[in-house]
Amino acid sequence: MTNLKSYNDKRDFKKTKEPVGKKSHSKKRLRFVVQHHMARREHYDLRLELDGVLKSWAVPKGPSYDAKDKRLAVEVEDHPISYRNFEGTIPKGQYGGGTVMVWDEGYWEPLDNPKKDFKNGSIKFIIHGKRLKGKWTLIRYKEDNWLLIKEKDGIKLFSNIDDFTTSIKTGRTMTEIESGQKTKGKSEKEKNSLDEIEITNPQKVIFSSPKVTKNDIAKYYKKVSKRMLPYVEKRIMSTIRYPNGKSKPFFKKHFESNKDLGCIKLSSKEGKKDDYYYIKEASNIIREVQMNGYEFHIWGSTIDALNRPDMLVFDLDPDETMDIRDVRKGVKDLKSILDEFSLKSFLKTSGGKGYHVVVPLKKHHSWEKFREIAENIAKLMEAKWPEKYTSNIRKDSRKGKIFIDWLRNTKGASSVAPYSLRIRKNATVSMPIRWSELDKVKPDEITIEEAIKRLKRKDPWENFFRTNL
């Protein structure tokens, strides 16, 4: 039962700048915020959006990534969703008097029925924040007293919560907020800005025709990072490194020289544990460029739900003798099948011979089911048009046909990331495009220069994360 009467009754809105409590409609993606609160007793407020309000808990010691730490979380009154943006000082004498700072924000994902779980006193969920990520549990053990516990999922972004002393939203410290200093405009994360990353050997030529230097590549990724980040963030990645433009490119899964990236240990089939890496923030992309990594490949699942993939990828790989019109017809045929299943799909160039069709899905399926879905769609195309398409990876089965590569959709496999540069002739880009552009844009047509120009246009994938939910 959600109720903002208690929230409103406790506050005099003529004296405090906190927002008046009004219930609002929840979005498809449920928001969360953690606010550092220097009141009579210092604590952190965890707030999870549910049923038009923010369900709220006061956590005296704040969240911990140590699964052994069972942090007390005292349930308090529901807050309005607008409260997630509140940062400032509550006057002395008012309820909760003291300074409030937005410590973290983002989205949370319940793993079951959140209303039922809240009532039953046990909520399991995934947090998608900047400082908090991964699986967490809230368990009620006595009246309004709950325990906030980190699940063992291999994710640990910090050991000491006191290391974070600035607002994730405005970059201000508690003292600066209390004194009324205006927003700095840069958060703690942004202080390590992309333009401050030094690139060694910036004039080194990576591609000779057209001439593209290491600095050109770094500048490209700086400009594209905002668009690119949502598709690579928190996904295990590999890169193709190309040290000097002359030696042979090589594929790197286990980096030995990039400590800035997020790291997670995974066991192989043989039981050996290896380090895998993921992007935490935009600057990580440039750091990898510094290590001569120019082409990015990503998993179809995020690190906080490794076994529940959410990005289905079909790579249409044509026989080299095929006409571009036949390739485009193949893309249209695939889209028609996806449309029949009411699956919203998105298109991008591969930067090579073909196109990639990407389908976002909710994290409901296992890898086995995910692979089965992809294989069945490819085989359906093969059965419907056997003279045009094949789902068989063997080269001799592809003569005069398009291989519908569905094999990217297995655990451990990867596909080239949207906006990634390709280590190919002309330094092309795997670029998201509109469906209406299919007959106008060739798979290997978009270069770095063209990709940068396209950033000024409306994002063709702007609704990517709000479909097929």
Coordinates of C-alpha atoms in Angstrom, one line a residue:
M1 CA 0.0 0.0 0.0
T2 CA 1.6 3.3 -1.1
N3 CA 0.6 6.5 0.7
L4 CA 2.2 10.0 0.6
K5 CA 0.0 11.5 3.3
S6 CA 2.6 10.6 6.0
Y7 CA 5.3 12.3 3.9
N8 CA 3.3 15.5 3.4
D9 CA 2.1 15.6 7.0
K10 CA 5.7 15.6 8.3
R11 CA 6.9 18.6 6.2
D12 CA 6.2 22.3 6.1
F13 CA 6.7 23.1 2.4
K14 CA 6.8 26.8 3.1
K15 CA 10.1 26.2 4.9
T16 CA 11.7 23.2 3.1
K17 CA 12.5 23.0 -0.6
E18 CA 11.7 19.3 -0.7
P19 CA 9.0 18.5 -3.4
V20 CA 5.4 18.2 -2.4
G21 CA 4.2 14.6 -2.3
K22 CA 2.2 13.7 -5.4
K23 CA 1.9 10.2 -6.7
S24 CA 3.0 9.7 -10.4
H25 CA 2.9 6.9 -12.9
S26 CA 5.8 4.5 -12.9
K27 CA 7.8 4.2 -16.1
K28 CA 8.7 0.9 -17.7
R29 CA 12.1 1.2 -16.2
L30 CA 11.9 1.6 -12.4
R31 CA 14.2 4.3 -11.0
F32 CA 16.2 4.2 -7.9
V33 CA 18.3 6.7 -5.9
V34 CA 20.6 6.6 -2.9
Q35 CA 20.9 9.9 -1.1
H36 CA 23.6 10.6 1.5
H37 CA 21.8 12.4 4.3
M38 CA 23.7 14.4 7.0
A39 CA 20.8 14.7 9.5
R40 CA 20.9 14.3 13.3
R41 CA 22.5 11.0 12.5
E42 CA 24.4 10.5 9.2
H43 CA 22.9 7.8 7.0
Y44 CA 22.1 6.8 3.4
D45 CA 18.6 6.7 2.1
L46 CA 17.8 3.9 -0.4
R47 CA 14.7 4.6 -2.5
L48 CA 13.1 2.2 -5.1
E49 CA 10.4 3.3 -7.4
L50 CA 7.2 1.2 -7.1
D51 CA 3.6 1.9 -7.8
G52 CA 4.1 5.6 -8.4
V53 CA 6.2 6.4 -5.3
L54 CA 9.7 5.8 -3.9
K55 CA 9.7 3.0 -1.3
S56 CA 12.3 4.2 1.1
W57 CA 14.8 2.8 3.7
A58 CA 17.3 4.6 5.9
V59 CA 20.6 2.6 5.8
P60 CA 22.8 3.9 8.7
K61 CA 26.1 2.5 7.3
G62 CA 25.2 2.6 3.6
P63 CA 25.3 -0.3 1.1
S64 CA 28.2 -2.7 1.2
Y65 CA 29.5 -5.0 -1.6
D66 CA 30.6 -7.6 1.0
A67 CA 27.9 -10.3 1.0
K68 CA 28.8 -11.0 4.6
D69 CA 27.6 -7.5 5.6
K70 CA 24.0 -7.5 6.5
R71 CA 23.3 -3.8 6.6
L72 CA 20.3 -2.5 8.7
A73 CA 17.7 -0.7 6.5
V74 CA 14.9 0.9 8.4
E75 CA 11.8 1.4 6.3
V76 CA 10.5 5.0 6.4
E77 CA 7.5 6.7 4.7
D78 CA 7.0 6.6 1.0
H79 CA 8.5 9.5 -0.9
P80 CA 7.3 11.1 -4.2
I81 CA 9.3 10.0 -7.3
S82 CA 10.3 13.7 -7.8
Y83 CA 12.3 13.3 -4.6
R84 CA 15.0 11.4 -6.5
N85 CA 16.3 14.7 -7.8
F86 CA 16.3 16.5 -4.5
E87 CA 19.7 17.8 -3.4
G88 CA 20.1 20.5 -0.9
T89 CA 19.7 21.5 2.8
I90 CA 16.5 20.8 4.8
P91 CA 16.2 23.6 7.4
K92 CA 17.0 22.9 11.0
G93 CA 13.9 22.1 13.0
Q94 CA 12.2 20.5 10.0
Y95 CA 11.8 16.8 9.7
G96 CA 15.1 15.3 8.6
G97 CA 16.9 18.6 9.0
G98 CA 20.3 18.4 7.4
T99 CA 22.1 18.2 4.0
V100 CA 21.1 15.8 1.3
M101 CA 23.3 14.7 -1.6
V102 CA 22.5 12.4 -4.5
W103 CA 25.0 9.6 -4.0
D104 CA 23.9 7.3 -6.8
E105 CA 21.0 6.9 -9.2
G106 CA 19.8 4.8 -12.1
Y107 CA 17.3 1.9 -12.5
W108 CA 16.4 -1.2 -10.6
E109 CA 15.0 -4.5 -11.9
P110 CA 12.9 -6.7 -9.6
L111 CA 13.6 -10.4 -10.1
D112 CA 10.0 -11.4 -9.3
N113 CA 6.7 -9.7 -8.4
P114 CA 7.9 -6.6 -6.5
K115 CA 4.5 -5.7 -4.9
K116 CA 4.1 -9.3 -3.6
D117 CA 7.7 -9.5 -2.5
F118 CA 7.4 -6.2 -0.6
K119 CA 4.4 -7.5 1.2
N120 CA 6.1 -10.8 2.0
G121 CA 9.2 -9.0 3.2
S122 CA 11.8 -10.4 0.8
I123 CA 12.8 -8.5 -2.4
K124 CA 15.5 -9.7 -4.8
F125 CA 16.5 -7.2 -7.4
I126 CA 19.3 -6.0 -9.8
I127 CA 20.6 -2.4 -9.5
H128 CA 21.8 -0.5 -12.5
G129 CA 23.6 2.5 -11.1
K130 CA 27.0 4.1 -11.3
R131 CA 28.3 3.1 -7.9
L132 CA 25.9 0.3 -7.1
K133 CA 25.4 -2.6 -9.5
G134 CA 24.5 -6.2 -9.5
K135 CA 22.1 -8.3 -7.4
W136 CA 20.9 -7.3 -4.0
T137 CA 18.3 -8.5 -1.5
L138 CA 16.1 -6.7 1.1
I139 CA 14.8 -8.9 3.8
R140 CA 12.4 -7.8 6.6
Y141 CA 13.2 -9.3 9.9
K142 CA 11.3 -7.2 12.4
E143 CA 8.5 -4.7 11.8
D144 CA 10.1 -1.8 9.8
N145 CA 13.6 -3.2 10.1
W146 CA 15.1 -4.8 7.0
L147 CA 18.5 -6.1 6.0
L148 CA 20.2 -5.0 2.8
I149 CA 22.5 -7.7 1.5
K150 CA 24.7 -7.9 -1.6
E151 CA 24.3 -11.2 -3.5
K152 CA 27.4 -13.1 -4.6
D153 CA 27.6 -12.3 -8.3
G154 CA 31.3 -11.3 -8.7
I155 CA 30.6 -7.6 -8.9
K156 CA 32.4 -5.3 -6.5
L157 CA 33.0 -1.6 -7.5
F158 CA 34.3 -0.4 -4.1
S159 CA 35.4 -1.5 -0.6
N160 CA 34.9 1.6 1.3
I161 CA 31.8 3.8 0.8
D162 CA 33.6 6.8 2.4
D163 CA 35.7 7.0 -0.8
F164 CA 32.8 8.6 -2.6
T165 CA 32.3 12.1 -1.2
T166 CA 30.7 14.0 -4.1
S167 CA 27.3 14.0 -5.8
I168 CA 26.9 11.7 -8.7
K169 CA 24.6 14.3 -10.1
T170 CA 26.3 17.7 -9.6
G171 CA 29.8 16.8 -8.4
R172 CA 29.4 18.9 -5.3
T173 CA 30.6 17.8 -1.8
M174 CA 28.3 18.0 1.2
T175 CA 30.0 21.2 2.4
E176 CA 29.4 22.8 -1.0
I177 CA 25.8 21.8 -1.0
E178 CA 25.3 23.1 2.5
S179 CA 26.9 26.4 1.6
G180 CA 24.7 26.8 -1.5
Q181 CA 27.5 26.5 -4.0
K182 CA 26.1 26.1 -7.5
T183 CA 26.3 22.9 -9.5
K184 CA 29.8 22.3 -10.8
G185 CA 28.5 20.6 -13.9
K186 CA 30.9 17.8 -13.5
S187 CA 30.3 14.7 -11.4
E188 CA 33.1 12.7 -9.8
K189 CA 33.0 10.3 -12.7
E190 CA 33.3 13.1 -15.2
K191 CA 36.3 14.7 -13.6
N192 CA 38.3 12.0 -15.3
S193 CA 37.1 13.5 -18.5
L194 CA 37.7 11.9 -22.0
D195 CA 39.8 15.0 -23.1
E196 CA 42.2 14.6 -20.2
I197 CA 43.2 11.1 -21.2
E198 CA 46.7 11.2 -22.8
I199 CA 47.1 9.2 -26.0
T200 CA 50.7 8.1 -26.6
N201 CA 52.0 8.2 -30.2
P202 CA 48.8 10.2 -31.3
Q203 CA 50.2 10.7 -34.8
K204 CA 50.9 7.0 -35.4
V205 CA 49.3 6.0 -38.7
I206 CA 46.9 3.1 -38.2
F207 CA 45.2 3.1 -41.6
S208 CA 47.0 4.5 -44.6
S209 CA 44.2 4.8 -47.2
P210 CA 42.5 6.9 -46.1
K211 CA 45.1 8.1 -43.6
V212 CA 43.7 7.6 -40.0
T213 CA 45.9 8.2 -37.0
K214 CA 45.6 6.9 -33.5
N215 CA 44.5 10.3 -32.4
D216 CA 41.8 10.3 -35.1
I217 CA 40.4 7.1 -33.6
A218 CA 40.6 8.5 -30.1
K219 CA 38.7 11.6 -31.2
Y220 CA 36.1 9.5 -32.9
Y221 CA 35.4 7.4 -29.8
K222 CA 35.3 10.6 -27.6
K223 CA 32.6 12.0 -29.9
V224 CA 30.6 8.8 -30.2
S225 CA 31.0 7.6 -26.6
K226 CA 27.6 9.0 -25.4
R227 CA 25.7 7.1 -28.1
M228 CA 27.9 4.0 -27.8
L229 CA 28.0 3.6 -24.0
P230 CA 24.5 2.2 -23.4
Y231 CA 25.3 -0.8 -25.7
V232 CA 28.7 -1.6 -24.3
E233 CA 28.4 -0.7 -20.6
K234 CA 28.5 -3.7 -18.2
R235 CA 29.0 -6.2 -21.0
I236 CA 32.0 -8.5 -21.1
M237 CA 34.0 -7.4 -24.1
S238 CA 36.9 -8.3 -26.3
T239 CA 38.8 -6.0 -28.6
I240 CA 40.8 -6.3 -31.7
R241 CA 44.2 -4.6 -31.1
Y242 CA 46.2 -3.2 -33.9
P243 CA 49.5 -1.8 -32.6
N244 CA 50.9 0.0 -35.6
G245 CA 48.8 -0.5 -38.7
K246 CA 51.4 -2.8 -40.1
S247 CA 51.5 -5.9 -37.9
K248 CA 48.6 -8.3 -37.9
P249 CA 45.6 -7.4 -35.8
F250 CA 44.9 -9.8 -32.8
F251 CA 41.9 -10.6 -30.7
K252 CA 42.1 -10.0 -27.0
K253 CA 39.7 -11.5 -24.4
H254 CA 41.9 -11.4 -21.3
F255 CA 43.7 -8.1 -21.0
E256 CA 46.9 -7.9 -19.0
S257 CA 47.3 -4.2 -19.2
N258 CA 44.1 -2.2 -18.7
K259 CA 43.3 -1.8 -15.0
D260 CA 40.7 0.9 -15.6
L261 CA 38.2 -1.5 -16.9
G262 CA 35.8 -3.5 -14.8
C263 CA 36.9 -7.0 -14.2
I264 CA 35.0 -10.2 -13.4
K265 CA 36.3 -13.8 -13.0
L266 CA 34.6 -16.6 -14.8
S267 CA 35.3 -20.3 -14.9
S268 CA 35.9 -22.2 -18.1
K269 CA 34.5 -25.6 -18.9
E270 CA 37.8 -27.0 -17.6
G271 CA 37.3 -25.2 -14.3
K272 CA 40.0 -22.6 -14.9
K273 CA 39.2 -19.1 -13.8
D274 CA 40.0 -16.3 -16.2
D275 CA 39.6 -12.5 -15.9
Y276 CA 37.0 -11.0 -18.3
Y277 CA 36.6 -7.2 -18.7
Y278 CA 33.8 -4.8 -19.1
I279 CA 33.2 -1.1 -19.7
K280 CA 32.3 0.9 -16.6
E281 CA 32.2 4.4 -18.1
A282 CA 32.9 6.2 -21.3
S283 CA 36.5 7.0 -20.4
N284 CA 37.2 3.2 -20.4
I285 CA 36.7 3.1 -24.2
I286 CA 39.4 5.7 -24.7
R287 CA 41.7 3.8 -22.3
E288 CA 41.4 0.8 -24.5
V289 CA 42.2 2.9 -27.5
Q290 CA 45.4 3.9 -25.7
M291 CA 46.2 0.2 -25.5
N292 CA 45.7 0.0 -29.3
G293 CA 42.3 -1.7 -29.0
Y294 CA 40.2 -0.2 -31.8
E295 CA 37.4 -2.7 -32.5
F296 CA 35.0 -3.6 -29.7
H297 CA 33.1 -6.9 -29.4
I298 CA 30.4 -7.5 -26.7
W299 CA 28.4 -10.3 -25.0
G300 CA 24.7 -10.5 -25.4
S301 CA 24.2 -10.2 -21.6
T302 CA 25.3 -7.8 -18.9
I303 CA 27.5 -8.6 -16.0
D304 CA 24.6 -8.3 -13.5
A305 CA 22.7 -11.0 -15.4
L306 CA 25.3 -13.0 -17.2
N307 CA 23.0 -16.0 -17.7
R308 CA 20.0 -14.0 -18.9
P309 CA 20.9 -12.5 -22.3
D310 CA 19.0 -9.5 -23.6
M311 CA 20.5 -8.7 -27.1
L312 CA 19.7 -11.1 -30.0
V313 CA 22.0 -10.5 -33.0
F314 CA 21.7 -11.8 -36.5
D315 CA 24.6 -11.3 -38.9
L316 CA 23.7 -11.6 -42.6
D317 CA 26.9 -12.9 -44.2
P318 CA 26.5 -13.1 -48.0
D319 CA 28.6 -15.1 -50.5
E320 CA 31.1 -12.6 -52.0
T321 CA 29.5 -13.0 -55.4
M322 CA 26.1 -11.8 -54.3
D323 CA 24.5 -8.5 -55.5
I324 CA 23.8 -5.9 -52.8
R325 CA 20.1 -6.0 -53.8
D326 CA 19.9 -9.6 -52.8
V327 CA 21.6 -8.9 -49.5
R328 CA 19.1 -6.1 -48.7
K329 CA 16.3 -8.5 -49.7
G330 CA 17.6 -10.9 -47.1
V331 CA 17.5 -8.3 -44.4
K332 CA 13.9 -7.5 -45.4
D333 CA 13.0 -11.2 -45.3
L334 CA 14.5 -11.5 -41.8
K335 CA 12.6 -8.4 -40.6
S336 CA 9.4 -9.8 -42.0
I337 CA 9.8 -13.0 -39.9
L338 CA 10.7 -11.0 -36.8
D339 CA 7.6 -8.8 -37.4
E340 CA 5.4 -11.9 -37.5
F341 CA 6.6 -12.8 -34.0
S342 CA 6.0 -9.1 -32.9
L343 CA 9.7 -8.7 -32.3
K344 CA 10.9 -5.1 -32.7
S345 CA 14.2 -5.1 -34.5
F346 CA 17.0 -2.6 -35.2
L347 CA 19.4 -2.3 -38.1
K348 CA 23.1 -1.5 -38.4
T349 CA 25.8 -1.8 -40.9
S350 CA 28.5 -4.4 -40.3
G351 CA 31.3 -2.3 -41.7
G352 CA 32.0 -5.4 -43.9
K353 CA 29.9 -7.4 -46.4
G354 CA 26.6 -7.6 -44.7
Y355 CA 24.1 -6.0 -42.2
H356 CA 23.4 -6.8 -38.6
V357 CA 19.8 -7.1 -37.3
V358 CA 19.6 -6.7 -33.5
V359 CA 16.6 -7.6 -31.3
P360 CA 16.4 -6.4 -27.7
L361 CA 14.7 -8.8 -25.3
K362 CA 13.8 -8.7 -21.6
K363 CA 16.1 -10.8 -19.4
H364 CA 13.7 -13.8 -19.1
H365 CA 15.5 -16.5 -21.1
S366 CA 18.5 -18.8 -20.4
W367 CA 21.3 -18.9 -22.9
E368 CA 20.0 -22.3 -24.1
K369 CA 16.6 -20.8 -24.8
F370 CA 18.2 -17.7 -26.4
R371 CA 20.2 -19.9 -28.7
E372 CA 17.2 -22.0 -29.6
I373 CA 15.2 -18.8 -30.5
A374 CA 18.0 -17.6 -32.8
E375 CA 18.5 -20.9 -34.4
N376 CA 14.8 -21.5 -35.1
I377 CA 14.5 -18.1 -36.8
A378 CA 17.5 -18.8 -39.0
K379 CA 16.2 -22.3 -39.9
L380 CA 12.8 -20.9 -40.6
M381 CA 14.3 -18.5 -43.2
E382 CA 16.2 -21.5 -44.6
A383 CA 13.1 -23.6 -44.9
K384 CA 11.0 -20.8 -46.4
W385 CA 13.6 -19.7 -49.0
P386 CA 16.1 -22.6 -49.3
E387 CA 17.5 -21.3 -52.5
K388 CA 18.5 -18.0 -50.8
Y389 CA 19.5 -18.6 -47.2
T390 CA 21.4 -21.1 -45.1
S391 CA 21.8 -21.5 -41.4
N392 CA 24.9 -23.8 -41.9
I393 CA 28.2 -22.2 -41.0
R394 CA 30.1 -24.4 -43.5
K395 CA 31.6 -22.4 -46.4
D396 CA 30.5 -24.8 -49.1
S397 CA 26.9 -24.4 -48.0
R398 CA 27.0 -20.7 -48.6
K399 CA 27.6 -20.6 -52.4
G400 CA 25.2 -18.1 -53.9
K401 CA 23.4 -17.8 -50.6
I402 CA 23.4 -15.7 -47.4
F403 CA 24.5 -17.3 -44.2
I404 CA 22.1 -16.2 -41.4
D405 CA 24.7 -16.2 -38.6
W406 CA 22.7 -17.0 -35.4
L407 CA 25.8 -18.4 -33.6
R408 CA 26.5 -15.1 -31.9
N409 CA 23.7 -15.8 -29.5
T410 CA 25.5 -18.3 -27.3
K411 CA 27.2 -17.8 -24.0
G412 CA 30.8 -16.7 -24.5
A413 CA 30.2 -15.6 -28.1
S414 CA 30.4 -11.9 -29.0
S415 CA 29.4 -9.6 -31.7
V416 CA 30.8 -6.2 -32.9
A417 CA 29.3 -3.4 -30.8
P418 CA 27.2 -0.6 -32.3
Y419 CA 29.4 2.4 -33.3
S420 CA 32.6 0.3 -33.2
L421 CA 35.3 0.9 -35.7
R422 CA 36.2 -2.1 -37.9
I423 CA 39.8 -3.0 -38.6
R424 CA 39.1 -3.2 -42.3
K425 CA 39.8 -1.3 -45.5
N426 CA 38.7 2.4 -45.3
A427 CA 38.3 2.2 -41.4
T428 CA 34.6 1.6 -41.6
V429 CA 32.1 1.7 -38.7
S430 CA 29.3 -0.7 -37.6
M431 CA 26.7 2.0 -37.6
P432 CA 23.1 2.0 -36.4
I433 CA 20.9 3.2 -39.2
R434 CA 17.1 3.6 -39.8
W435 CA 15.2 0.8 -41.6
S436 CA 14.3 3.4 -44.2
E437 CA 18.0 3.7 -45.1
L438 CA 18.5 0.1 -45.9
D439 CA 18.3 0.6 -49.7
K440 CA 20.5 3.7 -49.5
V441 CA 23.4 2.8 -47.3
K442 CA 25.9 0.0 -48.1
P443 CA 27.2 -2.3 -45.3
D444 CA 30.8 -0.9 -45.7
E445 CA 30.0 2.7 -46.6
I446 CA 30.1 4.5 -43.3
T447 CA 33.5 5.8 -42.4
I448 CA 34.7 7.6 -39.2
E449 CA 34.0 11.0 -40.8
E450 CA 30.5 10.0 -42.0
A451 CA 29.7 8.4 -38.6
I452 CA 30.6 11.7 -36.8
K453 CA 28.3 13.7 -39.2
R454 CA 25.5 11.3 -38.4
L455 CA 25.7 12.0 -34.7
K456 CA 24.0 15.3 -35.4
R457 CA 20.9 13.4 -36.6
K458 CA 18.2 12.0 -34.4
D459 CA 19.3 8.7 -32.9
P460 CA 17.9 5.8 -35.1
W461 CA 18.0 3.5 -32.1
E462 CA 16.6 5.9 -29.5
N463 CA 13.8 3.4 -28.4
F464 CA 16.1 0.4 -28.3
F465 CA 15.8 -0.2 -24.6
R466 CA 12.1 0.4 -24.4
T467 CA 11.0 -2.4 -26.8
N468 CA 10.1 -6.1 -26.6
L469 CA 9.8 -5.8 -22.8

